[in-house]
């Protein structure tokens, strides 16, 4: 934002106004938070400046929502919280954003500058604490310096490996005034520079791919954030390579692409001799790239924006440092010189397709079961049939998330949000609210579907009120098995309760049987449905997708001991069977 001229130069402006104007100058469009002393005026000023403010019910959910904006749009959302406990509640969202490598700005009020070390209201070492959870953490030295610090925070959040950044706002800065001409206004930071890999490394990577007997491309959420869908789709298509998406890499290349081998995940990982790793890390989600889930002699071609990530856990055969989209285009240019394509008749394809058919048949058998209560696969069969192809799917919960990932398809990039690298439970409703705010502005007909385990819903269930207040027609589906991982039917539960105190008799994984979570949504004016049978579920789905004005919650009862089929990726267990 350029400095204002004329008589406006002597116009007094508050700290809150400076903050709002600085955020607008950096193209920030969404703010989520919970207001109180001393940040109320910041939210008011943000709205006056054109930023959309969403008041949430918990700082954790607010921070999750702001971080999801960063992933979905490439520009950070803002989480606004009060001092002390307010910021501490937001730290989980900051950590989650940093672990997922998503841009995020957190603004928190803090104690007045003239009360430091005196035991001020909610006084806490906020800048120092936030450094553990962010790329950048600072307090402006003056009102005049606020725009410069905010520009640096936004720039730091999107440059290099994206992440969260923190700006501390002393309470006495909010309403204090200075002349506009004294403020160090700054223009919007430039887009992140696009970095290319060393051509020698690119040539080496292509040679490794061409010499592979059993190649595999793994597509991570870093590729989704890089907007690399066109180049990666072209690479997969033109070179005839099998690909496996990570959970949030789904949709970069559509799940229904014939080269997708997600249904043969374990076999693909265990037997690939050369793996092209596109914006994914060899962490727990990919079993660290180590045996027995990978071949001991597997060759990894690693592409990442962060130099420090290259070589983690497995020494790569080729390291390509740079932007995923740009480096993939480099690979394509190099490959095009020889018109190489992996043969469709290769034995590797026969092995993978046989495993895909076998696993899909197993899932179909489970989905076709007609016994009541329903199992996960039966529920997801009907949900899958009802989903629009372009909907954004938000998912969390242990079995609910894991099984849903294998059954529910994504055809577009950045259309799946889940517990992510940090395995964070409680993110679902915040993510869904962020996605719904964006679709409301950019594609009003697009639906957001939030699929929750009953335990996961409990972390942030009060955000149902937020959805109703802002008229966001999100569809929440609670897959209710009465517990964490597994629960108990009502008869068994009642027997346990008759045996003694619940605190000593109820298993730690147990939740209240047949809890009516749909009533939470109805209490705030949304639609609620309780489904025990396939017919009730189908009717509830039909009604929910027809509803365009308010959110809906479908509470689906399933067998308390329903589980996943064997050899399915599970986010928690060490063996990931």
PDB file of C-alpha atoms in Angstrom, residues 306-551:
ATOM      1  CA  UNK A 306      13.126 -27.498   1.190  1.00  0.00           C
ATOM      2  CA  UNK A 307      16.802 -28.477   0.983  1.00  0.00           C
ATOM      3  CA  UNK A 308      16.828 -29.826   4.536  1.00  0.00           C
ATOM      4  CA  UNK A 309      14.170 -32.385   3.611  1.00  0.00           C
ATOM      5  CA  UNK A 310      16.294 -33.993   0.919  1.00  0.00           C
ATOM      6  CA  UNK A 311      17.832 -37.228   2.175  1.00  0.00           C
ATOM      7  CA  UNK A 312      15.733 -37.604   5.305  1.00  0.00           C
ATOM      8  CA  UNK A 313      15.591 -41.308   6.305  1.00  0.00           C
ATOM      9  CA  UNK A 314      16.715 -42.591   2.881  1.00  0.00           C
ATOM     10  CA  UNK A 315      19.646 -41.349   0.813  1.00  0.00           C
ATOM     11  CA  UNK A 316      18.134 -40.362  -2.555  1.00  0.00           C
ATOM     12  CA  UNK A 317      19.447 -41.549  -5.898  1.00  0.00           C
ATOM     13  CA  UNK A 318      18.719 -38.049  -7.163  1.00  0.00           C
ATOM     14  CA  UNK A 319      17.880 -34.868  -5.241  1.00  0.00           C
ATOM     15  CA  UNK A 320      15.978 -32.128  -7.051  1.00  0.00           C
ATOM     16  CA  UNK A 321      15.614 -28.937  -5.054  1.00  0.00           C
ATOM     17  CA  UNK A 322      12.936 -26.601  -6.339  1.00  0.00           C
ATOM     18  CA  UNK A 323       9.294 -25.816  -6.926  1.00  0.00           C
ATOM     19  CA  UNK A 324       7.345 -29.041  -7.605  1.00  0.00           C
ATOM     20  CA  UNK A 325       5.542 -27.686 -10.654  1.00  0.00           C
ATOM     21  CA  UNK A 326       8.640 -26.122 -12.199  1.00  0.00           C
ATOM     22  CA  UNK A 327      10.848 -29.168 -11.579  1.00  0.00           C
ATOM     23  CA  UNK A 328       8.204 -31.533 -12.971  1.00  0.00           C
ATOM     24  CA  UNK A 329       8.198 -29.428 -16.121  1.00  0.00           C
ATOM     25  CA  UNK A 330      11.985 -29.789 -16.237  1.00  0.00           C
ATOM     26  CA  UNK A 331      11.569 -33.565 -16.087  1.00  0.00           C
ATOM     27  CA  UNK A 332       9.003 -33.450 -18.889  1.00  0.00           C
ATOM     28  CA  UNK A 333      11.292 -31.368 -21.111  1.00  0.00           C
ATOM     29  CA  UNK A 334      14.175 -33.783 -20.565  1.00  0.00           C
ATOM     30  CA  UNK A 335      12.021 -36.869 -21.178  1.00  0.00           C
ATOM     31  CA  UNK A 336      10.468 -35.354 -24.307  1.00  0.00           C
ATOM     32  CA  UNK A 337      13.884 -35.317 -25.992  1.00  0.00           C
ATOM     33  CA  UNK A 338      13.690 -39.119 -26.347  1.00  0.00           C
ATOM     34  CA  UNK A 339       9.881 -39.666 -26.280  1.00  0.00           C
ATOM     35  CA  UNK A 340      10.283 -42.338 -23.590  1.00  0.00           C
ATOM     36  CA  UNK A 341       7.225 -44.112 -22.180  1.00  0.00           C
ATOM     37  CA  UNK A 342       7.014 -46.926 -19.649  1.00  0.00           C
ATOM     38  CA  UNK A 343       5.477 -49.936 -21.453  1.00  0.00           C
ATOM     39  CA  UNK A 344       1.827 -50.620 -20.645  1.00  0.00           C
ATOM     40  CA  UNK A 345       2.526 -54.333 -21.185  1.00  0.00           C
ATOM     41  CA  UNK A 346       5.119 -54.475 -18.403  1.00  0.00           C
ATOM     42  CA  UNK A 347       4.792 -57.258 -15.833  1.00  0.00           C
ATOM     43  CA  UNK A 348       4.706 -54.575 -13.115  1.00  0.00           C
ATOM     44  CA  UNK A 349       1.394 -53.282 -14.454  1.00  0.00           C
ATOM     45  CA  UNK A 350      -0.046 -56.813 -14.425  1.00  0.00           C
ATOM     46  CA  UNK A 351       0.956 -57.279 -10.774  1.00  0.00           C
ATOM     47  CA  UNK A 352      -0.517 -53.928  -9.732  1.00  0.00           C
ATOM     48  CA  UNK A 353      -3.781 -54.362 -11.624  1.00  0.00           C
ATOM     49  CA  UNK A 354      -4.308 -57.844 -10.214  1.00  0.00           C
ATOM     50  CA  UNK A 355      -3.873 -56.474  -6.694  1.00  0.00           C
ATOM     51  CA  UNK A 356      -6.214 -53.562  -7.448  1.00  0.00           C
ATOM     52  CA  UNK A 357      -8.943 -55.951  -8.637  1.00  0.00           C
ATOM     53  CA  UNK A 358      -8.524 -58.154  -5.564  1.00  0.00           C
ATOM     54  CA  UNK A 359      -8.695 -55.280  -3.074  1.00  0.00           C
ATOM     55  CA  UNK A 360     -11.637 -53.632  -4.819  1.00  0.00           C
ATOM     56  CA  UNK A 361     -13.551 -56.902  -4.728  1.00  0.00           C
ATOM     57  CA  UNK A 362     -12.898 -57.222  -0.990  1.00  0.00           C
ATOM     58  CA  UNK A 363     -14.232 -53.724  -0.423  1.00  0.00           C
ATOM     59  CA  UNK A 364     -17.318 -54.426  -2.548  1.00  0.00           C
ATOM     60  CA  UNK A 365     -18.119 -57.495  -0.443  1.00  0.00           C
ATOM     61  CA  UNK A 366     -17.945 -55.439   2.750  1.00  0.00           C
ATOM     62  CA  UNK A 367     -20.014 -52.614   1.208  1.00  0.00           C
ATOM     63  CA  UNK A 368     -22.724 -55.015   0.043  1.00  0.00           C
ATOM     64  CA  UNK A 369     -23.435 -56.409   3.502  1.00  0.00           C
ATOM     65  CA  UNK A 370     -27.048 -55.832   4.494  1.00  0.00           C
ATOM     66  CA  UNK A 371     -26.831 -56.632   8.201  1.00  0.00           C
ATOM     67  CA  UNK A 372     -27.666 -53.967  10.776  1.00  0.00           C
ATOM     68  CA  UNK A 373     -26.058 -51.987  12.295  1.00  0.00           C
ATOM     69  CA  UNK A 374     -24.231 -50.954   9.118  1.00  0.00           C
ATOM     70  CA  UNK A 375     -20.446 -51.143   8.746  1.00  0.00           C
ATOM     71  CA  UNK A 376     -18.088 -48.410   7.509  1.00  0.00           C
ATOM     72  CA  UNK A 377     -18.007 -49.705   3.930  1.00  0.00           C
ATOM     73  CA  UNK A 378     -21.775 -49.803   3.607  1.00  0.00           C
ATOM     74  CA  UNK A 379     -22.045 -46.224   4.865  1.00  0.00           C
ATOM     75  CA  UNK A 380     -19.315 -44.987   2.538  1.00  0.00           C
ATOM     76  CA  UNK A 381     -20.894 -46.749  -0.424  1.00  0.00           C
ATOM     77  CA  UNK A 382     -24.018 -44.606  -0.085  1.00  0.00           C
ATOM     78  CA  UNK A 383     -22.038 -41.470   0.722  1.00  0.00           C
ATOM     79  CA  UNK A 384     -19.900 -42.025  -2.378  1.00  0.00           C
ATOM     80  CA  UNK A 385     -23.001 -42.409  -4.552  1.00  0.00           C
ATOM     81  CA  UNK A 386     -24.360 -39.080  -3.266  1.00  0.00           C
ATOM     82  CA  UNK A 387     -21.195 -36.963  -3.506  1.00  0.00           C
ATOM     83  CA  UNK A 388     -20.898 -34.390  -6.314  1.00  0.00           C
ATOM     84  CA  UNK A 389     -17.666 -34.896  -8.249  1.00  0.00           C
ATOM     85  CA  UNK A 390     -16.329 -31.435  -7.360  1.00  0.00           C
ATOM     86  CA  UNK A 391     -17.163 -31.381  -3.649  1.00  0.00           C
ATOM     87  CA  UNK A 392     -14.496 -30.666  -1.042  1.00  0.00           C
ATOM     88  CA  UNK A 393     -14.188 -33.575   1.379  1.00  0.00           C
ATOM     89  CA  UNK A 394     -13.035 -32.912   4.931  1.00  0.00           C
ATOM     90  CA  UNK A 395     -12.371 -36.028   6.970  1.00  0.00           C
ATOM     91  CA  UNK A 396     -11.090 -36.907  10.420  1.00  0.00           C
ATOM     92  CA  UNK A 397     -11.314 -39.742  12.877  1.00  0.00           C
ATOM     93  CA  UNK A 398      -9.309 -42.944  12.946  1.00  0.00           C
ATOM     94  CA  UNK A 399     -11.276 -45.602  11.053  1.00  0.00           C
ATOM     95  CA  UNK A 400     -13.587 -43.001   9.506  1.00  0.00           C
ATOM     96  CA  UNK A 401     -10.703 -41.101   7.937  1.00  0.00           C
ATOM     97  CA  UNK A 402      -8.656 -44.139   6.919  1.00  0.00           C
ATOM     98  CA  UNK A 403     -11.465 -46.091   5.279  1.00  0.00           C
ATOM     99  CA  UNK A 404     -13.002 -42.953   3.775  1.00  0.00           C
ATOM    100  CA  UNK A 405      -9.711 -42.138   2.098  1.00  0.00           C
ATOM    101  CA  UNK A 406      -9.730 -45.478   0.257  1.00  0.00           C
ATOM    102  CA  UNK A 407     -13.409 -45.398  -0.737  1.00  0.00           C
ATOM    103  CA  UNK A 408     -14.313 -41.740  -1.402  1.00  0.00           C
ATOM    104  CA  UNK A 409     -12.740 -40.411  -4.610  1.00  0.00           C
ATOM    105  CA  UNK A 410     -11.218 -37.011  -5.301  1.00  0.00           C
ATOM    106  CA  UNK A 411     -11.145 -35.757  -8.865  1.00  0.00           C
ATOM    107  CA  UNK A 412      -9.666 -32.292  -8.280  1.00  0.00           C
ATOM    108  CA  UNK A 413      -6.601 -31.008  -6.396  1.00  0.00           C
ATOM    109  CA  UNK A 414      -6.939 -29.493  -2.924  1.00  0.00           C
ATOM    110  CA  UNK A 415     -10.365 -31.061  -2.519  1.00  0.00           C
ATOM    111  CA  UNK A 416      -9.456 -33.226   0.460  1.00  0.00           C
ATOM    112  CA  UNK A 417      -8.526 -31.996   3.934  1.00  0.00           C
ATOM    113  CA  UNK A 418      -7.774 -34.333   6.819  1.00  0.00           C
ATOM    114  CA  UNK A 419      -5.686 -34.827   9.974  1.00  0.00           C
ATOM    115  CA  UNK A 420      -2.524 -34.427   7.917  1.00  0.00           C
ATOM    116  CA  UNK A 421       1.128 -34.815   8.805  1.00  0.00           C
ATOM    117  CA  UNK A 422       0.561 -34.073  12.495  1.00  0.00           C
ATOM    118  CA  UNK A 423      -2.361 -36.507  12.758  1.00  0.00           C
ATOM    119  CA  UNK A 424      -4.388 -33.776  14.459  1.00  0.00           C
ATOM    120  CA  UNK A 425      -7.892 -34.588  15.622  1.00  0.00           C
ATOM    121  CA  UNK A 426     -10.360 -31.714  15.939  1.00  0.00           C
ATOM    122  CA  UNK A 427      -9.465 -30.029  12.646  1.00  0.00           C
ATOM    123  CA  UNK A 428     -12.561 -31.081  10.718  1.00  0.00           C
ATOM    124  CA  UNK A 429     -15.147 -28.395  11.424  1.00  0.00           C
ATOM    125  CA  UNK A 430     -12.622 -25.548  11.258  1.00  0.00           C
ATOM    126  CA  UNK A 431     -11.347 -26.823   7.903  1.00  0.00           C
ATOM    127  CA  UNK A 432     -14.911 -27.185   6.635  1.00  0.00           C
ATOM    128  CA  UNK A 433     -15.812 -23.620   7.645  1.00  0.00           C
ATOM    129  CA  UNK A 434     -12.748 -22.265   5.843  1.00  0.00           C
ATOM    130  CA  UNK A 435     -13.545 -24.264   2.704  1.00  0.00           C
ATOM    131  CA  UNK A 436     -17.176 -23.130   2.798  1.00  0.00           C
ATOM    132  CA  UNK A 437     -16.197 -19.459   3.115  1.00  0.00           C
ATOM    133  CA  UNK A 438     -13.978 -19.781   0.048  1.00  0.00           C
ATOM    134  CA  UNK A 439     -16.502 -21.701  -2.050  1.00  0.00           C
ATOM    135  CA  UNK A 440     -19.192 -19.175  -1.059  1.00  0.00           C
ATOM    136  CA  UNK A 441     -17.091 -16.457  -2.718  1.00  0.00           C
ATOM    137  CA  UNK A 442     -15.603 -18.383  -5.627  1.00  0.00           C
ATOM    138  CA  UNK A 443     -18.038 -21.193  -6.496  1.00  0.00           C
ATOM    139  CA  UNK A 444     -21.322 -20.933  -4.566  1.00  0.00           C
ATOM    140  CA  UNK A 445     -22.747 -24.191  -5.930  1.00  0.00           C
ATOM    141  CA  UNK A 446     -19.773 -26.254  -4.726  1.00  0.00           C
ATOM    142  CA  UNK A 447     -20.497 -28.334  -1.634  1.00  0.00           C
ATOM    143  CA  UNK A 448     -18.318 -28.998   1.402  1.00  0.00           C
ATOM    144  CA  UNK A 449     -18.826 -32.388   3.059  1.00  0.00           C
ATOM    145  CA  UNK A 450     -17.278 -32.989   6.479  1.00  0.00           C
ATOM    146  CA  UNK A 451     -17.077 -36.672   7.425  1.00  0.00           C
ATOM    147  CA  UNK A 452     -16.334 -37.175  11.105  1.00  0.00           C
ATOM    148  CA  UNK A 453     -15.909 -39.976  13.546  1.00  0.00           C
ATOM    149  CA  UNK A 454     -18.047 -39.450  16.645  1.00  0.00           C
ATOM    150  CA  UNK A 455     -14.950 -38.901  18.773  1.00  0.00           C
ATOM    151  CA  UNK A 456     -13.477 -36.421  16.282  1.00  0.00           C
ATOM    152  CA  UNK A 457     -16.733 -34.453  16.132  1.00  0.00           C
ATOM    153  CA  UNK A 458     -16.560 -33.917  19.874  1.00  0.00           C
ATOM    154  CA  UNK A 459     -13.376 -31.841  19.658  1.00  0.00           C
ATOM    155  CA  UNK A 460     -15.057 -28.904  17.930  1.00  0.00           C
ATOM    156  CA  UNK A 461     -18.741 -29.771  17.697  1.00  0.00           C
ATOM    157  CA  UNK A 462     -19.826 -26.338  18.935  1.00  0.00           C
ATOM    158  CA  UNK A 463     -18.633 -24.909  15.615  1.00  0.00           C
ATOM    159  CA  UNK A 464     -21.990 -26.159  14.327  1.00  0.00           C
ATOM    160  CA  UNK A 465     -23.299 -22.882  15.730  1.00  0.00           C
ATOM    161  CA  UNK A 466     -20.697 -20.986  13.677  1.00  0.00           C
ATOM    162  CA  UNK A 467     -21.873 -22.757  10.525  1.00  0.00           C
ATOM    163  CA  UNK A 468     -25.470 -21.802  11.256  1.00  0.00           C
ATOM    164  CA  UNK A 469     -24.606 -18.206  12.152  1.00  0.00           C
ATOM    165  CA  UNK A 470     -22.783 -17.641   8.863  1.00  0.00           C
ATOM    166  CA  UNK A 471     -25.308 -19.644   6.822  1.00  0.00           C
ATOM    167  CA  UNK A 472     -22.745 -22.109   5.479  1.00  0.00           C
ATOM    168  CA  UNK A 473     -24.558 -25.127   3.960  1.00  0.00           C
ATOM    169  CA  UNK A 474     -21.901 -27.613   5.054  1.00  0.00           C
ATOM    170  CA  UNK A 475     -22.958 -31.258   5.298  1.00  0.00           C
ATOM    171  CA  UNK A 476     -21.519 -33.025   8.341  1.00  0.00           C
ATOM    172  CA  UNK A 477     -21.712 -36.810   8.417  1.00  0.00           C
ATOM    173  CA  UNK A 478     -20.914 -38.292  11.833  1.00  0.00           C
ATOM    174  CA  UNK A 479     -20.063 -41.985  11.512  1.00  0.00           C
ATOM    175  CA  UNK A 480     -21.057 -43.027  15.011  1.00  0.00           C
ATOM    176  CA  UNK A 481     -19.659 -46.241  16.507  1.00  0.00           C
ATOM    177  CA  UNK A 482     -20.132 -45.130  20.138  1.00  0.00           C
ATOM    178  CA  UNK A 483     -16.436 -44.760  20.831  1.00  0.00           C
ATOM    179  CA  UNK A 484     -12.824 -44.076  19.973  1.00  0.00           C
ATOM    180  CA  UNK A 485     -11.805 -46.808  17.488  1.00  0.00           C
ATOM    181  CA  UNK A 486     -14.543 -49.067  18.900  1.00  0.00           C
ATOM    182  CA  UNK A 487     -17.501 -48.665  21.232  1.00  0.00           C
ATOM    183  CA  UNK A 488     -20.274 -50.669  22.861  1.00  0.00           C
ATOM    184  CA  UNK A 489     -23.907 -51.224  22.067  1.00  0.00           C
ATOM    185  CA  UNK A 490     -26.501 -49.800  24.418  1.00  0.00           C
ATOM    186  CA  UNK A 491     -27.227 -53.110  26.151  1.00  0.00           C
ATOM    187  CA  UNK A 492     -23.580 -53.787  26.959  1.00  0.00           C
ATOM    188  CA  UNK A 493     -23.130 -50.201  28.113  1.00  0.00           C
ATOM    189  CA  UNK A 494     -26.088 -50.401  30.478  1.00  0.00           C
ATOM    190  CA  UNK A 495     -24.745 -53.620  31.966  1.00  0.00           C
ATOM    191  CA  UNK A 496     -21.400 -51.949  32.649  1.00  0.00           C
ATOM    192  CA  UNK A 497     -23.125 -48.972  34.260  1.00  0.00           C
ATOM    193  CA  UNK A 498     -25.005 -51.284  36.613  1.00  0.00           C
ATOM    194  CA  UNK A 499     -21.681 -52.773  37.721  1.00  0.00           C
ATOM    195  CA  UNK A 500     -20.340 -49.617  39.300  1.00  0.00           C
ATOM    196  CA  UNK A 501     -18.946 -46.122  38.828  1.00  0.00           C
ATOM    197  CA  UNK A 502     -18.425 -45.241  35.109  1.00  0.00           C
ATOM    198  CA  UNK A 503     -15.036 -43.750  36.002  1.00  0.00           C
ATOM    199  CA  UNK A 504     -13.822 -47.199  37.025  1.00  0.00           C
ATOM    200  CA  UNK A 505     -16.002 -49.463  34.853  1.00  0.00           C
ATOM    201  CA  UNK A 506     -16.295 -47.723  31.459  1.00  0.00           C
ATOM    202  CA  UNK A 507     -13.416 -48.552  29.069  1.00  0.00           C
ATOM    203  CA  UNK A 508     -11.398 -45.433  28.127  1.00  0.00           C
ATOM    204  CA  UNK A 509     -12.390 -45.791  24.453  1.00  0.00           C
ATOM    205  CA  UNK A 510     -16.132 -45.850  25.169  1.00  0.00           C
ATOM    206  CA  UNK A 511     -18.483 -42.950  24.432  1.00  0.00           C
ATOM    207  CA  UNK A 512     -22.190 -42.616  25.166  1.00  0.00           C
ATOM    208  CA  UNK A 513     -24.067 -45.128  22.990  1.00  0.00           C
ATOM    209  CA  UNK A 514     -26.539 -43.794  20.422  1.00  0.00           C
ATOM    210  CA  UNK A 515     -25.661 -40.163  21.190  1.00  0.00           C
ATOM    211  CA  UNK A 516     -27.875 -37.850  19.153  1.00  0.00           C
ATOM    212  CA  UNK A 517     -25.281 -35.485  17.693  1.00  0.00           C
ATOM    213  CA  UNK A 518     -27.784 -34.301  15.096  1.00  0.00           C
ATOM    214  CA  UNK A 519     -29.601 -32.470  17.888  1.00  0.00           C
ATOM    215  CA  UNK A 520     -26.588 -30.177  18.277  1.00  0.00           C
ATOM    216  CA  UNK A 521     -27.112 -28.907  14.745  1.00  0.00           C
ATOM    217  CA  UNK A 522     -30.877 -28.635  15.173  1.00  0.00           C
ATOM    218  CA  UNK A 523     -30.399 -26.554  18.317  1.00  0.00           C
ATOM    219  CA  UNK A 524     -28.888 -23.743  16.230  1.00  0.00           C
ATOM    220  CA  UNK A 525     -31.339 -23.874  13.331  1.00  0.00           C
ATOM    221  CA  UNK A 526     -29.596 -26.363  11.066  1.00  0.00           C
ATOM    222  CA  UNK A 527     -30.981 -29.663   9.805  1.00  0.00           C
ATOM    223  CA  UNK A 528     -30.374 -32.881  11.696  1.00  0.00           C
ATOM    224  CA  UNK A 529     -30.926 -36.514  10.732  1.00  0.00           C
ATOM    225  CA  UNK A 530     -30.527 -39.781  12.641  1.00  0.00           C
ATOM    226  CA  UNK A 531     -29.864 -42.742  10.354  1.00  0.00           C
ATOM    227  CA  UNK A 532     -29.746 -46.420  11.329  1.00  0.00           C
ATOM    228  CA  UNK A 533     -30.559 -48.064   7.985  1.00  0.00           C
ATOM    229  CA  UNK A 534     -29.390 -47.609   4.379  1.00  0.00           C
ATOM    230  CA  UNK A 535     -32.792 -46.167   3.483  1.00  0.00           C
ATOM    231  CA  UNK A 536     -32.632 -43.582   6.268  1.00  0.00           C
ATOM    232  CA  UNK A 537     -29.086 -42.662   5.252  1.00  0.00           C
ATOM    233  CA  UNK A 538     -30.005 -42.282   1.589  1.00  0.00           C
ATOM    234  CA  UNK A 539     -32.998 -40.088   2.440  1.00  0.00           C
ATOM    235  CA  UNK A 540     -30.879 -37.943   4.780  1.00  0.00           C
ATOM    236  CA  UNK A 541     -28.202 -37.493   2.115  1.00  0.00           C
ATOM    237  CA  UNK A 542     -30.781 -36.515  -0.480  1.00  0.00           C
ATOM    238  CA  UNK A 543     -32.366 -33.944   1.851  1.00  0.00           C
ATOM    239  CA  UNK A 544     -28.988 -32.553   2.934  1.00  0.00           C
ATOM    240  CA  UNK A 545     -27.724 -32.001  -0.593  1.00  0.00           C
ATOM    241  CA  UNK A 546     -31.028 -30.365  -1.521  1.00  0.00           C
ATOM    242  CA  UNK A 547     -30.619 -27.888   1.370  1.00  0.00           C
ATOM    243  CA  UNK A 548     -28.718 -24.808   0.169  1.00  0.00           C
ATOM    244  CA  UNK A 549     -29.324 -22.311   2.978  1.00  0.00           C
ATOM    245  CA  UNK A 550     -28.261 -23.934   6.258  1.00  0.00           C
ATOM    246  CA  UNK A 551     -25.893 -26.713   7.356  1.00  0.00           C
TER     247      UNK A 551
END
